[in-house]
C-alpha positions as a Python dict, from the first residue, in 0.01 Angstrom:
ca = {
    (1, 'X'): (0, 0, 0),
    (2, 'X'): (-27, -9, 374),
    (3, 'X'): (274, 68, 593),
    (4, 'X'): (352, 117, 957),
    (5, 'X'): (603, 373, 1070),
    (6, 'X'): (881, 360, 1325),
    (7, 'X'): (1179, 560, 1441),
    (8, 'X'): (1510, 376, 1479),
    (9, 'X'): (1817, 479, 1672),
    (10, 'X'): (2117, 543, 1453),
    (11, 'X'): (2478, 603, 1550),
    (12, 'X'): (2625, 951, 1513),
    (13, 'X'): (2833, 835, 1216),
    (14, 'X'): (2543, 698, 1010),
    (15, 'X'): (2467, 893, 695),
    (16, 'X'): (2092, 869, 755),
    (17, 'X'): (2115, 998, 1111),
    (18, 'X'): (1874, 1280, 1186),
    (19, 'X'): (2158, 1465, 1357),
    (20, 'X'): (2076, 1795, 1191),
    (21, 'X'): (1745, 1819, 1376),
    (22, 'X'): (1647, 2103, 1601),
    (23, 'X'): (1543, 1901, 1906),
    (24, 'X'): (1830, 1754, 2105),
    (25, 'X'): (1643, 1425, 2139),
    (26, 'X'): (1585, 1405, 1764),
    (27, 'X'): (1953, 1359, 1696),
    (28, 'X'): (2028, 1001, 1609),
    (29, 'X'): (1672, 898, 1517),
    (30, 'X'): (1572, 807, 1162),
    (31, 'X'): (1220, 755, 1025),
    (32, 'X'): (1126, 422, 865),
    (33, 'X'): (830, 265, 686),
    (34, 'X'): (759, -109, 703),
    (35, 'X'): (518, -276, 461),
    (36, 'X'): (231, -446, 641),
    (37, 'X'): (208, -819, 567),
    (38, 'X'): (-93, -909, 357),
    (39, 'X'): (-170, -546, 272),
    (40, 'X'): (-286, -652, -75),
    (41, 'X'): (-77, -386, -242),
    (42, 'X'): (151, -403, -545),
    (43, 'X'): (430, -565, -348),
    (44, 'X'): (566, -230, -239),
    (45, 'X'): (754, -182, -566),
    (46, 'X'): (896, 161, -638),
    (47, 'X'): (977, 318, -976),
    (48, 'X'): (1288, 106, -1020),
    (49, 'X'): (1089, -212, -958),
    (50, 'X'): (1264, -281, -627),
    (51, 'X'): (1057, -428, -346),
    (52, 'X'): (1026, -191, -52),
    (53, 'X'): (948, -395, 258),
    (54, 'X'): (1145, -142, 462),
    (55, 'X'): (1217, 217, 361),
    (56, 'X'): (1467, 410, 576),
    (57, 'X'): (1550, 780, 606),
    (58, 'X'): (1406, 1102, 465),
    (59, 'X'): (1541, 1067, 112),
    (60, 'X'): (1448, 700, 69),
    (61, 'X'): (1100, 758, 217),
    (62, 'X'): (1042, 1060, -8),
    (63, 'X'): (1164, 870, -317),
    (64, 'X'): (923, 590, -230),
    (65, 'X'): (626, 822, -162),
    (66, 'X'): (698, 1014, -481),
    (67, 'X'): (657, 689, -679),
    (68, 'X'): (306, 625, -537),
    (69, 'X'): (-35, 780, -587),
    (70, 'X'): (-161, 698, -239),
    (71, 'X'): (-8, 531, 66),
    (72, 'X'): (-166, 448, 403),
    (73, 'X'): (74, 486, 697),
    (74, 'X'): (1, 381, 1054),
    (75, 'X'): (177, 610, 1300),
    (76, 'X'): (393, 498, 1593),
    (77, 'X'): (190, 627, 1888),
    (78, 'X'): (411, 474, 2161),
    (79, 'X'): (720, 656, 2027),
    (80, 'X'): (533, 988, 2010),
    (81, 'X'): (390, 938, 2360),
    (82, 'X'): (730, 841, 2502),
    (83, 'X'): (877, 1165, 2359),
    (84, 'X'): (615, 1382, 2532),
    (85, 'X'): (408, 1439, 2216),
    (86, 'X'): (678, 1662, 2069),
    (87, 'X'): (593, 1730, 1704),
    (88, 'X'): (927, 1599, 1564),
    (89, 'X'): (851, 1254, 1711),
    (90, 'X'): (506, 1228, 1553),
    (91, 'X'): (410, 1199, 1189),
    (92, 'X'): (663, 1368, 961),
    (93, 'X'): (544, 1604, 691),
    (94, 'X'): (807, 1698, 435),
    (95, 'X'): (840, 2047, 289),
    (96, 'X'): (1073, 2036, -8),
    (97, 'X'): (1246, 2302, -217),
    (98, 'X'): (1063, 2430, -519),
    (99, 'X'): (1231, 2308, -834),
    (100, 'X'): (1404, 2026, -650),
    (101, 'X'): (1369, 1654, -714),
    (102, 'X'): (1036, 1626, -529),
    (103, 'X'): (714, 1779, -656),
    (104, 'X'): (452, 1658, -408),
    (105, 'X'): (287, 1886, -151),
    (106, 'X'): (257, 1686, 172),
    (107, 'X'): (-41, 1749, 400),
    (108, 'X'): (-118, 1587, 734),
    (109, 'X'): (-484, 1577, 839),
    (110, 'X'): (-507, 1494, 1210),
    (111, 'X'): (-712, 1569, 1520),
    (112, 'X'): (-396, 1622, 1733),
    (113, 'X'): (-268, 1931, 1557),
    (114, 'X'): (-254, 2209, 1814),
    (115, 'X'): (-143, 2570, 1829),
    (116, 'X'): (116, 2458, 2083),
    (117, 'X'): (478, 2446, 1967),
    (118, 'X'): (562, 2161, 2207),
    (119, 'X'): (258, 1937, 2151),
    (120, 'X'): (138, 1812, 1815),
    (121, 'X'): (104, 1505, 1598),
    (122, 'X'): (290, 1642, 1297),
    (123, 'X'): (655, 1730, 1261),
    (124, 'X'): (749, 1954, 972),
    (125, 'X'): (1073, 1836, 805),
    (126, 'X'): (1236, 2094, 580),
    (127, 'X'): (1496, 2039, 314),
    (128, 'X'): (1831, 2213, 355),
    (129, 'X'): (2056, 2342, 78),
    (130, 'X'): (2258, 2020, 98),
    (131, 'X'): (1950, 1799, 46),
    (132, 'X'): (1934, 1682, 408),
    (133, 'X'): (1625, 1732, 622),
    (134, 'X'): (1569, 1872, 970),
    (135, 'X'): (1263, 1924, 1187),
    (136, 'X'): (1140, 2278, 1228),
    (137, 'X'): (1115, 2402, 1586),
    (138, 'X'): (758, 2436, 1709),
    (139, 'X'): (725, 2814, 1669),
    (140, 'X'): (837, 2798, 1304),
    (141, 'X'): (614, 2497, 1236),
    (142, 'X'): (308, 2686, 1362),
    (143, 'X'): (346, 2914, 1060),
    (144, 'X'): (274, 2616, 831),
    (145, 'X'): (-59, 2526, 992),
    (146, 'X'): (-326, 2527, 726),
    (147, 'X'): (-75, 2456, 448),
    (148, 'X'): (94, 2134, 562),
    (149, 'X'): (-79, 2061, 895),
    (150, 'X'): (-460, 2065, 902),
    (151, 'X'): (-661, 1991, 1214),
    (152, 'X'): (-972, 1779, 1151),
    (153, 'X'): (-1242, 1654, 1390),
    (154, 'X'): (-1192, 1324, 1568),
    (155, 'X'): (-1371, 1040, 1390),
    (156, 'X'): (-1548, 803, 1626),
}
C-alpha cells in the first residue's frame, strides 16, 4: 500500500505523545500514516482485518508495518524543513528490542543521510524497557549509520 506520513501535535496528557523524546521540540509530536486514496492496495487491512486509513503512534505504526511485506511511505518534507532538518523530524526508523514483539529490521535508504548529528533525513527511534519509543540524539544515532541508516546516491 501507499501511505503519506505526517506529524501531529498531541497534548501532554495523550498516551501517544512523543514526550519521552530527546529533542525538546519533539515532545508532543506523534507520527502518523495516512493511506493514499486510490493506491490500489489491499484496503490497508492489517492482521486483524481492520481497515487502516490512518495509523497513529509508534506502536500502532509498528503493528501495521509488521503485518505487511512492503509499504511505500511518502515523507513530510515541509515538517522536516520547518524543524531545521533535525533527524527526529524526518523519516523515523525503529530499532526494537531483540526478543520483543517486533522482528523486522528497519532500514532507511536516503540521499540526505549525513554524518552530522543535527542534519539528517532519518530519525532513529529506540524502544525503552516500558515499550515506549524515543528518538536517539544525533551523536548516538551516528553509531547506527550503515545498519539502520544507509546513504544512497540521489536519483534524478
